[in-house]
XYZ file of C-alpha atoms in Angstrom:
717
model
C 122.560 34.507 104.660
C 120.929 31.400 106.122
C 117.953 31.936 103.801
C 120.336 32.003 100.854
C 122.439 28.983 101.805
C 120.014 26.715 103.642
C 116.377 25.756 103.246
C 114.569 24.496 100.168
C 116.470 23.202 97.149
C 113.843 24.828 94.939
C 114.373 28.326 93.648
C 113.342 30.767 96.370
C 112.694 34.486 96.225
C 113.797 36.544 99.229
C 112.430 40.095 99.414
C 113.399 43.027 101.635
C 111.068 46.022 101.949
C 111.088 49.306 103.846
C 111.068 53.081 103.497
C 113.744 54.925 101.511
C 117.023 55.346 103.368
C 116.697 52.285 105.609
C 119.578 50.484 103.902
C 117.843 47.791 101.839
C 120.388 48.000 99.032
C 123.322 48.307 101.453
C 122.280 45.178 103.346
C 121.735 43.238 100.133
C 125.112 44.361 98.762
C 126.932 43.233 101.915
C 125.283 39.811 101.763
C 125.879 39.552 98.010
C 129.607 40.233 98.412
C 130.145 38.038 101.487
C 132.808 35.382 100.775
C 130.543 32.548 101.978
C 127.858 33.642 99.524
C 130.356 34.163 96.685
C 131.688 30.637 97.139
C 128.251 29.065 97.504
C 126.776 30.087 94.138
C 127.926 29.174 90.641
C 126.524 32.314 89.051
C 125.856 35.769 90.547
C 124.277 38.823 88.930
C 123.023 42.186 90.179
C 120.789 44.670 88.380
C 119.074 47.874 89.487
C 115.494 47.827 88.167
C 114.022 51.180 89.352
C 110.694 52.674 88.212
C 111.371 53.034 84.505
C 113.242 50.076 83.072
C 113.925 48.421 79.729
C 113.457 44.649 79.858
C 116.039 43.823 77.211
C 118.632 46.144 78.753
C 118.236 44.468 82.157
C 118.388 40.959 80.692
C 121.544 41.860 78.775
C 123.117 43.166 82.002
C 122.255 39.965 83.892
C 123.464 37.809 80.978
C 126.828 39.614 80.833
C 127.408 39.046 84.555
C 126.250 35.408 84.351
C 128.728 34.676 81.535
C 131.507 37.027 82.714
C 130.893 38.943 79.458
C 132.424 36.099 77.434
C 129.528 35.726 74.985
C 128.739 38.603 72.644
C 125.090 39.527 72.053
C 123.729 40.500 68.662
C 120.786 42.795 68.095
C 118.448 40.017 66.938
C 119.408 37.542 69.701
C 116.686 36.270 72.043
C 118.415 37.346 75.258
C 115.715 35.861 77.499
C 116.157 32.406 75.994
C 119.963 32.695 76.060
C 119.897 33.655 79.743
C 117.544 30.796 80.620
C 119.875 28.271 78.966
C 122.929 29.682 80.753
C 121.249 29.382 84.167
C 119.749 25.890 83.750
C 121.497 23.374 85.978
C 123.426 26.029 87.894
C 123.004 27.357 91.436
C 122.535 31.061 90.797
C 121.963 34.192 92.875
C 120.328 37.154 91.151
C 119.565 40.485 92.834
C 116.762 42.686 91.494
C 117.301 45.962 93.318
C 114.571 48.601 93.723
C 111.531 46.938 92.138
C 108.432 49.142 92.023
C 105.891 46.824 90.445
C 105.100 43.107 90.273
C 105.223 43.429 86.463
C 109.010 43.833 86.689
C 109.234 40.379 88.252
C 106.879 38.944 85.650
C 109.067 40.415 82.902
C 112.337 39.093 84.325
C 111.485 36.110 86.516
C 110.344 33.966 83.607
C 114.015 33.784 82.551
C 115.150 32.303 85.892
C 114.660 28.502 85.767
C 113.178 26.691 88.776
C 115.289 23.535 89.174
C 116.452 21.841 92.374
C 119.854 23.489 92.669
C 119.144 25.833 95.618
C 119.056 28.976 93.461
C 117.958 32.282 94.997
C 116.602 35.618 93.784
C 116.820 38.645 96.107
C 114.461 41.592 95.637
C 114.466 44.999 97.328
C 111.438 47.280 97.198
C 109.851 50.201 99.011
C 106.389 48.778 98.452
C 105.208 46.032 100.794
C 102.329 45.096 98.488
C 104.831 44.067 95.803
C 106.390 41.477 98.121
C 103.017 39.848 98.767
C 102.556 39.030 95.081
C 106.002 37.504 94.543
C 106.337 33.686 94.597
C 108.305 32.743 97.708
C 108.984 30.137 100.358
C 110.563 32.668 102.741
C 108.442 35.440 104.256
C 109.243 38.999 103.106
C 111.671 40.764 105.451
C 110.675 44.171 106.818
C 113.826 46.165 107.442
C 113.512 48.031 110.745
C 114.914 51.344 111.963
C 118.196 51.390 113.835
C 118.072 51.566 117.626
C 119.788 54.545 119.258
C 122.709 52.239 120.115
C 122.987 51.028 116.519
C 122.754 54.600 115.215
C 125.653 55.603 117.445
C 127.679 52.551 116.426
C 127.292 53.444 112.743
C 127.941 57.145 113.343
C 131.113 56.395 115.339
C 132.372 54.043 112.618
C 131.814 56.612 109.849
C 133.213 59.624 111.731
C 136.237 58.033 113.401
C 137.075 55.477 110.684
C 137.309 52.479 113.005
C 138.838 54.318 115.967
C 137.003 54.774 119.258
C 135.279 58.042 120.027
C 137.239 60.228 122.487
C 135.507 60.306 125.924
C 134.956 64.066 125.788
C 132.908 63.691 122.569
C 130.856 60.668 123.650
C 127.863 62.531 125.117
C 127.682 64.919 122.167
C 127.967 62.011 119.723
C 125.087 60.161 121.386
C 122.916 63.283 121.112
C 123.703 63.579 117.407
C 122.858 59.897 116.893
C 119.459 60.378 118.562
C 118.592 63.111 116.062
C 119.041 60.661 113.186
C 115.758 58.944 114.191
C 117.078 55.502 113.295
C 117.476 56.125 109.565
C 120.867 54.909 108.277
C 120.867 57.307 105.328
C 120.630 60.281 107.714
C 123.335 58.782 109.974
C 125.719 58.529 107.024
C 124.920 62.014 105.749
C 125.362 63.570 109.210
C 128.617 61.667 109.666
C 129.881 63.283 106.478
C 129.077 66.710 107.941
C 130.519 66.381 111.443
C 133.615 64.486 110.289
C 134.749 67.781 108.728
C 134.060 69.797 111.872
C 136.469 70.435 114.690
C 136.278 67.723 117.308
C 134.865 69.842 120.117
C 131.889 68.715 122.185
C 130.478 72.245 122.421
C 130.319 72.552 118.626
C 128.634 69.159 118.279
C 126.102 69.856 121.056
C 125.264 73.318 119.737
C 124.541 71.926 116.321
C 122.956 68.592 117.304
C 119.387 69.726 116.565
C 120.391 71.403 113.319
C 122.531 68.582 111.999
C 119.614 66.402 110.950
C 118.166 69.244 108.871
C 121.608 69.851 107.348
C 121.754 66.191 106.377
C 118.427 66.417 104.629
C 120.089 67.732 101.536
C 119.732 66.930 97.902
C 120.586 63.234 98.213
C 117.948 62.307 100.790
C 115.349 64.578 99.174
C 115.875 62.866 95.814
C 115.321 59.491 97.467
C 111.917 60.587 98.811
C 111.107 62.479 95.590
C 111.262 59.265 93.579
C 108.677 57.645 95.863
C 106.514 60.772 95.756
C 106.601 60.942 91.957
C 105.387 57.357 91.781
C 102.242 58.146 93.805
C 98.861 58.460 92.145
C 97.721 62.085 92.056
C 95.052 61.716 94.740
C 97.579 60.255 97.222
C 99.885 63.277 97.060
C 97.674 65.760 98.954
C 96.857 63.000 101.484
C 100.564 62.654 102.251
C 101.292 66.391 102.266
C 98.381 66.976 104.655
C 100.040 64.754 107.255
C 103.036 67.101 107.401
C 100.764 69.704 109.022
C 100.840 67.732 112.256
C 103.733 68.346 114.685
C 107.010 66.486 114.369
C 106.857 62.913 115.739
C 103.109 63.277 116.343
C 101.168 60.010 116.556
C 98.249 60.775 114.257
C 95.021 58.877 115.057
C 94.087 57.123 111.823
C 90.322 57.470 112.291
C 90.790 61.188 112.886
C 93.013 61.569 109.823
C 90.672 59.713 107.468
C 87.767 61.944 108.475
C 89.914 65.012 107.758
C 90.792 63.616 104.320
C 87.075 63.179 103.684
C 86.333 66.729 104.802
C 88.953 68.102 102.420
C 87.709 65.826 99.601
C 91.187 64.522 98.825
C 89.902 61.067 97.895
C 88.748 60.812 94.292
C 86.236 58.518 92.591
C 84.501 57.529 95.815
C 80.729 57.475 96.039
C 79.077 58.668 99.219
C 78.705 55.142 100.534
C 82.355 54.250 99.948
C 84.207 57.332 101.215
C 85.533 55.633 104.345
C 86.603 52.554 102.424
C 88.312 54.684 99.774
C 90.216 56.597 102.484
C 91.377 53.347 104.075
C 92.628 52.169 100.693
C 94.659 55.397 100.450
C 96.069 54.818 103.927
C 97.018 51.242 103.014
C 98.672 52.434 99.805
C 100.834 54.960 101.664
C 101.767 52.349 104.286
C 102.630 49.786 101.617
C 104.900 52.304 99.919
C 106.748 52.862 103.221
C 106.081 56.609 103.125
C 104.200 56.593 106.425
C 104.839 54.469 109.506
C 102.594 52.458 111.810
C 103.003 53.856 115.332
C 100.188 51.971 117.081
C 97.914 48.992 116.442
C 94.506 48.099 117.824
C 94.130 44.769 119.529
C 92.289 43.453 116.479
C 95.220 44.353 114.196
C 93.887 47.547 112.637
C 96.285 50.488 112.396
C 95.317 52.921 115.168
C 98.093 55.508 114.880
C 100.435 56.470 112.072
C 103.242 58.996 111.738
C 105.728 60.494 109.306
C 109.440 59.938 109.634
C 111.223 63.282 109.978
C 112.857 62.853 106.561
C 109.495 62.363 104.845
C 107.897 65.197 106.817
C 110.733 67.571 105.906
C 110.315 66.594 102.261
C 106.558 67.294 102.418
C 107.052 70.727 103.965
C 109.661 71.607 101.345
C 107.354 70.332 98.622
C 104.584 72.645 99.780
C 106.955 75.596 99.636
C 108.243 74.625 96.176
C 104.697 74.371 94.866
C 104.180 77.999 95.956
C 101.707 77.213 98.664
C 102.154 79.452 101.652
C 104.062 78.253 104.668
C 102.572 75.074 106.083
C 99.660 74.995 103.651
C 98.151 72.124 101.696
C 96.465 72.050 98.300
C 92.713 72.255 98.089
C 90.610 69.361 96.863
C 91.081 68.344 93.206
C 87.512 69.283 92.276
C 87.984 72.955 93.145
C 88.151 74.157 89.558
C 84.631 72.858 88.972
C 83.034 75.369 91.280
C 85.593 78.012 92.230
C 88.303 80.150 90.701
C 89.638 81.367 94.055
C 92.666 79.933 95.782
C 91.831 77.901 98.847
C 94.431 77.335 101.529
C 94.592 75.059 104.539
C 96.908 76.287 107.262
C 98.114 74.429 110.314
C 97.570 76.812 113.228
C 100.841 76.254 115.066
C 102.176 78.082 118.119
C 104.174 80.686 116.180
C 101.159 81.648 114.114
C 98.980 81.928 117.235
C 101.481 84.355 118.742
C 101.375 86.455 115.573
C 97.586 86.405 115.610
C 97.585 87.684 119.186
C 100.162 90.353 118.392
C 98.202 91.661 115.403
C 94.804 91.536 117.142
C 93.681 88.944 114.584
C 94.121 91.292 111.624
C 95.222 88.676 109.130
C 96.602 91.166 106.608
C 99.202 92.325 109.159
C 100.700 88.885 109.740
C 103.911 88.303 107.720
C 103.289 84.563 107.715
C 99.971 85.124 105.951
C 101.312 87.131 103.049
C 98.262 87.260 100.814
C 95.450 89.693 100.093
C 92.342 87.523 99.983
C 91.418 85.966 103.317
C 87.876 84.922 102.536
C 88.913 81.499 101.289
C 91.317 80.560 104.086
C 90.950 77.037 105.516
C 92.837 75.424 108.349
C 93.106 72.638 110.880
C 93.945 73.568 114.436
C 96.968 72.457 116.408
C 96.258 68.986 117.875
C 97.319 70.340 121.287
C 96.435 73.992 120.929
C 96.795 74.917 124.598
C 97.962 78.371 123.532
C 94.343 79.286 122.915
C 93.571 78.681 126.558
C 95.546 81.679 127.772
C 93.922 84.966 128.659
C 95.061 86.777 125.512
C 93.871 84.354 122.864
C 90.335 84.193 121.609
C 89.717 81.817 118.694
C 86.340 83.366 117.907
C 87.928 86.541 116.566
C 89.677 84.354 114.025
C 86.769 82.036 113.275
C 84.486 84.769 112.024
C 87.100 85.610 109.376
C 87.428 82.009 108.173
C 84.021 81.462 106.629
C 85.198 78.746 104.251
C 86.894 76.532 106.817
C 86.103 72.841 106.235
C 87.810 71.183 109.193
C 87.810 72.700 112.668
C 89.304 70.780 115.590
C 89.106 72.625 118.906
C 88.784 69.516 121.093
C 91.657 70.657 123.336
C 90.242 74.148 123.877
C 87.418 74.550 126.392
C 85.126 77.041 124.688
C 82.853 79.552 126.357
C 79.103 79.560 125.741
C 79.486 82.164 122.989
C 80.920 79.542 120.608
C 77.499 78.934 119.043
C 77.283 82.557 117.862
C 80.827 82.572 116.477
C 80.275 79.398 114.495
C 77.195 80.645 112.652
C 79.283 81.920 109.742
C 81.103 78.602 109.206
C 78.604 77.074 106.811
C 81.161 75.027 104.847
C 82.280 72.828 107.732
C 82.609 69.104 107.079
C 84.469 68.255 110.283
C 83.752 69.781 113.712
C 85.297 68.777 117.054
C 84.474 70.840 120.154
C 84.919 70.878 123.925
C 81.955 72.762 125.416
C 79.706 72.900 128.468
C 76.457 73.385 126.599
C 75.489 71.983 123.225
C 72.352 71.704 121.141
C 72.084 70.282 117.643
C 70.007 73.230 116.484
C 73.062 75.480 116.936
C 74.837 73.647 114.096
C 71.871 72.378 112.051
C 72.553 75.100 109.440
C 75.837 73.343 108.513
C 74.273 71.157 105.832
C 77.506 69.496 104.678
C 78.716 68.445 108.134
C 80.053 64.869 108.035
C 81.830 64.442 111.361
C 80.701 65.767 114.750
C 82.697 65.186 117.938
C 81.691 66.828 121.204
C 83.279 66.591 124.642
C 81.295 68.067 127.521
C 81.329 68.044 131.311
C 77.525 68.038 131.230
C 75.198 65.292 130.072
C 73.697 66.555 126.823
C 70.139 66.264 125.517
C 69.751 65.996 121.744
C 66.466 66.287 119.891
C 65.917 63.347 117.555
C 64.010 65.518 115.076
C 66.974 67.887 114.630
C 69.350 64.979 114.117
C 67.055 63.624 111.415
C 67.449 66.881 109.486
C 71.259 66.551 109.308
C 71.336 64.008 106.523
C 75.020 64.496 105.614
C 76.231 63.322 109.017
C 78.412 60.215 108.859
C 80.174 60.125 112.229
C 78.789 61.289 115.585
C 80.886 60.868 118.728
C 79.645 62.623 121.856
C 80.927 61.732 125.324
C 77.529 61.267 126.928
C 74.097 62.183 125.638
C 70.555 60.934 125.362
C 67.870 61.466 122.779
C 64.862 63.639 123.557
C 61.538 62.839 121.948
C 58.683 65.306 121.750
C 55.049 64.300 121.350
C 54.792 65.189 117.676
C 58.137 63.631 116.686
C 57.102 59.991 116.668
C 54.961 60.380 113.561
C 56.711 63.240 111.774
C 60.243 61.851 111.782
C 59.764 58.102 112.079
C 60.337 57.521 108.372
C 63.442 59.736 107.958
C 66.447 57.589 107.054
C 69.989 58.719 107.829
C 71.620 56.509 105.234
C 75.014 58.214 105.470
C 75.469 57.531 109.195
C 78.443 55.185 109.720
C 79.339 55.567 113.407
C 77.246 56.770 116.330
C 77.883 56.975 120.094
C 77.953 57.148 123.046
C 74.231 57.398 123.717
C 72.436 56.726 127.006
C 69.308 54.820 126.064
C 66.147 53.300 127.376
C 65.146 50.279 125.360
C 61.599 51.358 124.717
C 59.728 51.202 121.451
C 60.768 54.690 120.313
C 64.518 54.341 120.866
C 64.662 50.887 119.308
C 62.934 52.124 116.181
C 65.408 54.994 116.032
C 68.250 52.625 115.025
C 66.231 51.569 111.990
C 67.027 54.962 110.540
C 70.745 54.072 110.301
C 70.640 51.190 107.799
C 74.339 51.576 106.879
C 75.629 51.970 110.426
C 79.039 50.320 110.960
C 79.958 51.319 114.528
C 77.626 51.916 117.490
C 78.262 52.798 121.147
C 75.415 52.690 123.693
C 74.935 52.803 127.448
C 71.849 50.912 128.684
C 70.218 52.876 131.507
C 66.905 51.089 132.082
C 65.232 47.684 132.165
C 64.363 46.885 128.531
C 60.839 46.974 127.190
C 61.928 46.257 123.626
C 64.885 44.510 121.903
C 67.976 46.588 121.117
C 67.832 45.346 117.523
C 64.174 44.432 116.840
C 65.124 43.208 113.366
C 68.814 42.388 113.541
C 69.069 41.959 109.763
C 68.430 45.692 109.276
C 71.978 46.356 110.502
C 73.851 44.043 108.182
C 76.737 46.566 107.935
C 77.273 46.875 111.708
C 80.695 45.417 112.564
C 81.585 47.153 115.869
C 79.305 47.399 118.915
C 80.143 48.765 122.373
C 77.562 48.243 125.118
C 77.770 49.473 128.704
C 75.302 48.153 131.286
C 74.930 50.385 134.341
C 71.659 49.199 135.891
C 71.660 46.449 138.515
C 67.919 45.783 138.194
C 68.384 44.677 134.595
C 70.066 41.408 135.588
C 67.416 40.594 138.202
C 64.700 40.579 135.551
C 63.792 37.222 134.029
C 64.849 36.638 130.424
C 66.616 39.974 129.957
C 69.039 38.312 127.532
C 66.392 38.027 124.795
C 66.571 41.800 124.304
C 70.244 41.538 123.314
C 70.352 39.462 120.158
C 73.021 41.033 117.994
C 73.318 41.581 114.209
C 75.007 38.573 112.656
C 77.844 40.435 110.892
C 79.419 41.862 114.065
C 83.213 41.472 114.078
C 84.083 43.406 117.250
C 82.064 43.438 120.492
C 82.824 45.314 123.734
C 80.624 44.587 126.779
C 81.029 46.474 130.071
C 79.177 45.533 133.261
C 77.382 42.589 131.668
C 76.607 39.422 133.641
C 77.663 36.428 131.539
C 74.692 34.132 131.898
C 74.553 30.991 129.789
C 72.012 32.570 127.435
C 74.075 35.766 127.021
C 77.176 33.704 126.198
C 75.152 31.825 123.564
C 74.013 35.155 122.089
C 77.682 36.052 121.640
C 78.683 32.628 120.317
C 76.000 32.849 117.605
C 78.088 35.609 116.015
C 80.031 33.439 113.560
C 82.088 36.390 112.235
C 83.096 37.790 115.640
C 86.877 38.368 115.684
C 87.381 40.293 118.923
C 85.545 40.201 122.251
C 86.344 42.584 125.095
C 84.632 41.975 128.454
C 84.909 44.581 131.224
C 83.614 44.244 134.822
C 81.751 40.989 134.504
C 79.223 41.363 137.315
C 76.558 44.056 137.736
C 76.897 46.580 140.509
C 75.811 45.348 143.916
C 77.024 41.747 143.467
C 80.432 40.735 144.715
C 80.660 36.958 144.445
C 82.910 35.416 141.806
C 81.596 32.722 139.538
C 82.569 29.975 137.125
C 82.573 30.814 133.424
C 81.932 27.542 131.654
C 82.215 27.585 127.845
C 83.158 23.913 127.462
C 80.311 23.249 125.039
C 80.417 26.661 123.342
C 82.412 27.553 120.223
C 83.561 31.065 119.315
C 84.265 30.069 115.740
C 86.140 33.131 114.407
C 87.393 34.782 117.628
C 91.025 35.945 117.340
C 91.225 38.322 120.317
C 89.772 37.893 123.813
C 90.216 40.551 126.492
C 89.037 40.071 130.087
C 89.291 43.184 132.265
C 88.348 43.248 135.981
C 86.130 40.228 135.509
C 85.037 38.540 138.726
C 85.698 35.090 137.340
C 87.168 32.556 139.763
C 87.083 29.491 137.523
C 87.132 29.218 133.737
C 86.283 26.046 131.903
C 86.875 25.621 128.180
C 87.555 22.843 125.692
C 89.983 22.813 122.777
C 87.003 23.523 120.478
C 85.911 26.651 122.402
C 88.438 29.045 120.812
C 89.744 27.244 117.696
C 91.462 30.255 116.027
C 92.320 32.491 119.016
C 95.563 34.449 118.546
C 95.745 36.763 121.540
C 94.463 36.546 125.137
C 94.624 39.569 127.456
C 93.661 39.352 131.145
C 93.919 42.408 133.415
C 92.834 43.138 136.987
C 91.104 39.768 137.485
C 92.127 39.248 141.112
C 90.186 35.983 141.648
C 91.172 34.360 138.365
C 93.371 31.344 139.202
C 94.060 29.458 135.980
C 93.824 29.657 132.214
C 92.183 26.463 130.923
C 94.904 23.906 130.021
C 93.089 23.305 126.707
C 94.620 26.593 125.453
C 97.798 24.587 124.770
C 95.868 22.867 121.970
C 95.010 26.092 120.109
C 97.397 26.068 117.097
C 96.943 29.777 116.337
C 97.649 31.134 119.857
C 100.576 33.571 119.692
C 100.418 35.892 122.706
C 99.117 35.941 126.319
C 99.258 39.215 128.283
C 98.600 39.269 132.043
C 98.441 42.454 134.144
C 97.729 42.748 137.886
C 96.757 39.090 138.226
C 97.601 36.493 140.903
C 100.720 34.353 140.534
C 98.881 31.102 139.781
C 97.455 32.622 136.604
C 100.962 33.422 135.383
C 102.102 29.904 136.249
C 99.273 28.430 134.147
C 100.260 30.663 131.187
C 103.890 29.519 131.389
C 102.752 25.877 131.613
C 100.755 26.356 128.400
C 103.803 27.865 126.713
C 106.005 24.963 127.870
C 103.512 22.368 126.622
C 103.290 24.036 123.194
C 107.098 23.983 122.907
C 107.237 20.297 123.865
C 104.454 19.338 121.441
C 105.544 21.395 118.430
C 109.225 22.076 118.971
C 108.532 25.772 118.300
C 108.684 28.766 120.622
C 105.553 30.238 119.044
C 103.741 31.567 122.147
C 104.821 34.825 123.766
C 103.791 35.322 127.414
C 103.980 38.829 128.928
C 103.338 39.229 132.675
C 103.182 42.674 134.309
C 102.405 43.475 137.923
């Protein structure tokens, strides 16, 4: 209401966005009808735009409301011009409810004169991207979910019509409110159900878990259906696939995008751009409020996402309606080009595992798998498939029957050594994640289309470089701990093989000798790299840094004390110039090493862990007074043995977030941090009191200088 009444005298556009059912229209309607708002504006008009709209029809509707229907419109009248003339010189409020595209604003907004009267236009939309392209002085407002307390308050109001809830129903009512998951639409629908029930706590408690599914009736499904229908075709299977994960599961985005790639859901993406195309799909689904952010990385990338229960329920129903079997997703859109068979992707959940055990893995005897052909069955495993760890379950009996599986995730199942034999028949794999004791690349080298390989092992693994060079489809390799093995004849035979598809690679124990350094030349399109330096270098890590122009994330762990006693060791660690994220563990921050980092003019995040090599205990002064980290937005210092830190106001000109944890000798954040205009958050964990005092002093100085409470300080012991 303040945004409508106060602020600029120019016309301003105020937008509200969020997922279906959050109450965007309800909130706007309450504001629109508030007496203060009614009295403040000369002219008010409301129109529902929706996906399919007729420009003239909408303009006529707005015109009728603006003139109280006193002026008749003829067929050949220029309604746009008539509306513009009516609004000129007046303070007007116009609501455009449920906009789906910026074009709708372009069609209608041209009729709303600018002026200096304090006019306002309110817009509601499900699509965040729309709000970014609307002209505005006020930032778009993201409508949030209700808290459990707010859900109960709304539920109580709807059920008891303004009366208080009887004490004997309070506990049951709170349980029902929790099952609404913060979505007002579900609260209202559930209220309509339980208001007709007898007011007995036992009845409410018995049905608490079922009530939310009862509320997901035709009304809420239609709301989600309209968003689903508006999706491009290639986004639909991406969304449906997410419903295969358990309810309320935080889905790792990197993991999900690799699964999308394996299933070939993303269309029109060349080999080089598959990851980028998948991220565009993720952004599209986020912008349309169909999926939720449930975790962010420190450098502002989405790390985890999830489906609201309403959306997930819709997806599961959609799969059933489309005559896919229970919990199955459609195959990739290119299937008809090379196959006439049905291909199914089943989420192996606990109930199905029990049925598999009961039927001795005879798929044709399982009611849930009611189909005749099993040769083309695909699936992803349960993210926490602990059921397969019991004495009765053996995944290998199932694997041999699933020859066309594309994505296999058994990271939470510790496999016996016989896994290599069982996996021989799975030649169509694109995604493979395993937890094993022994592993050799040659055991999977026959899987020519493999894109993603993740291996967790209690043993340090040895991988032959020559075998890796043969697996040219590999894009992502993540193995807990391994080192490359070179044989005498490999240096010449495989030195020219280029793995151009490789995008991420780690974590590899390396010696910086001539052979290992040349090995990175074979990954010209590498974007992420994780290495552990185990020996005193004989050769630079990146002999020709320009070769890795695509590398944007680098994680380096130093675990050798002798390295830092050698003279000039820093010259071996000159980094590619396009790095945006750098993690260094166990690295001594000499002046030359700091300069190597500062030369990275695109570096946005720097994470430093354990700042002295093993065997040295004295703290030191980290002086960056004359050093500039030009683009750094995030700085994390973890268990650094820094006693004093010196910096100027030019050292971190665009820093947004500072995190310090476990730095027991660290006494003070440089006072110059109060002069960083972009600084928004300082987090301190397990640090001495004086460090917290310095952070609060910086916050106080910023408030005094700017008059704004822009810096958030979080201190945890």
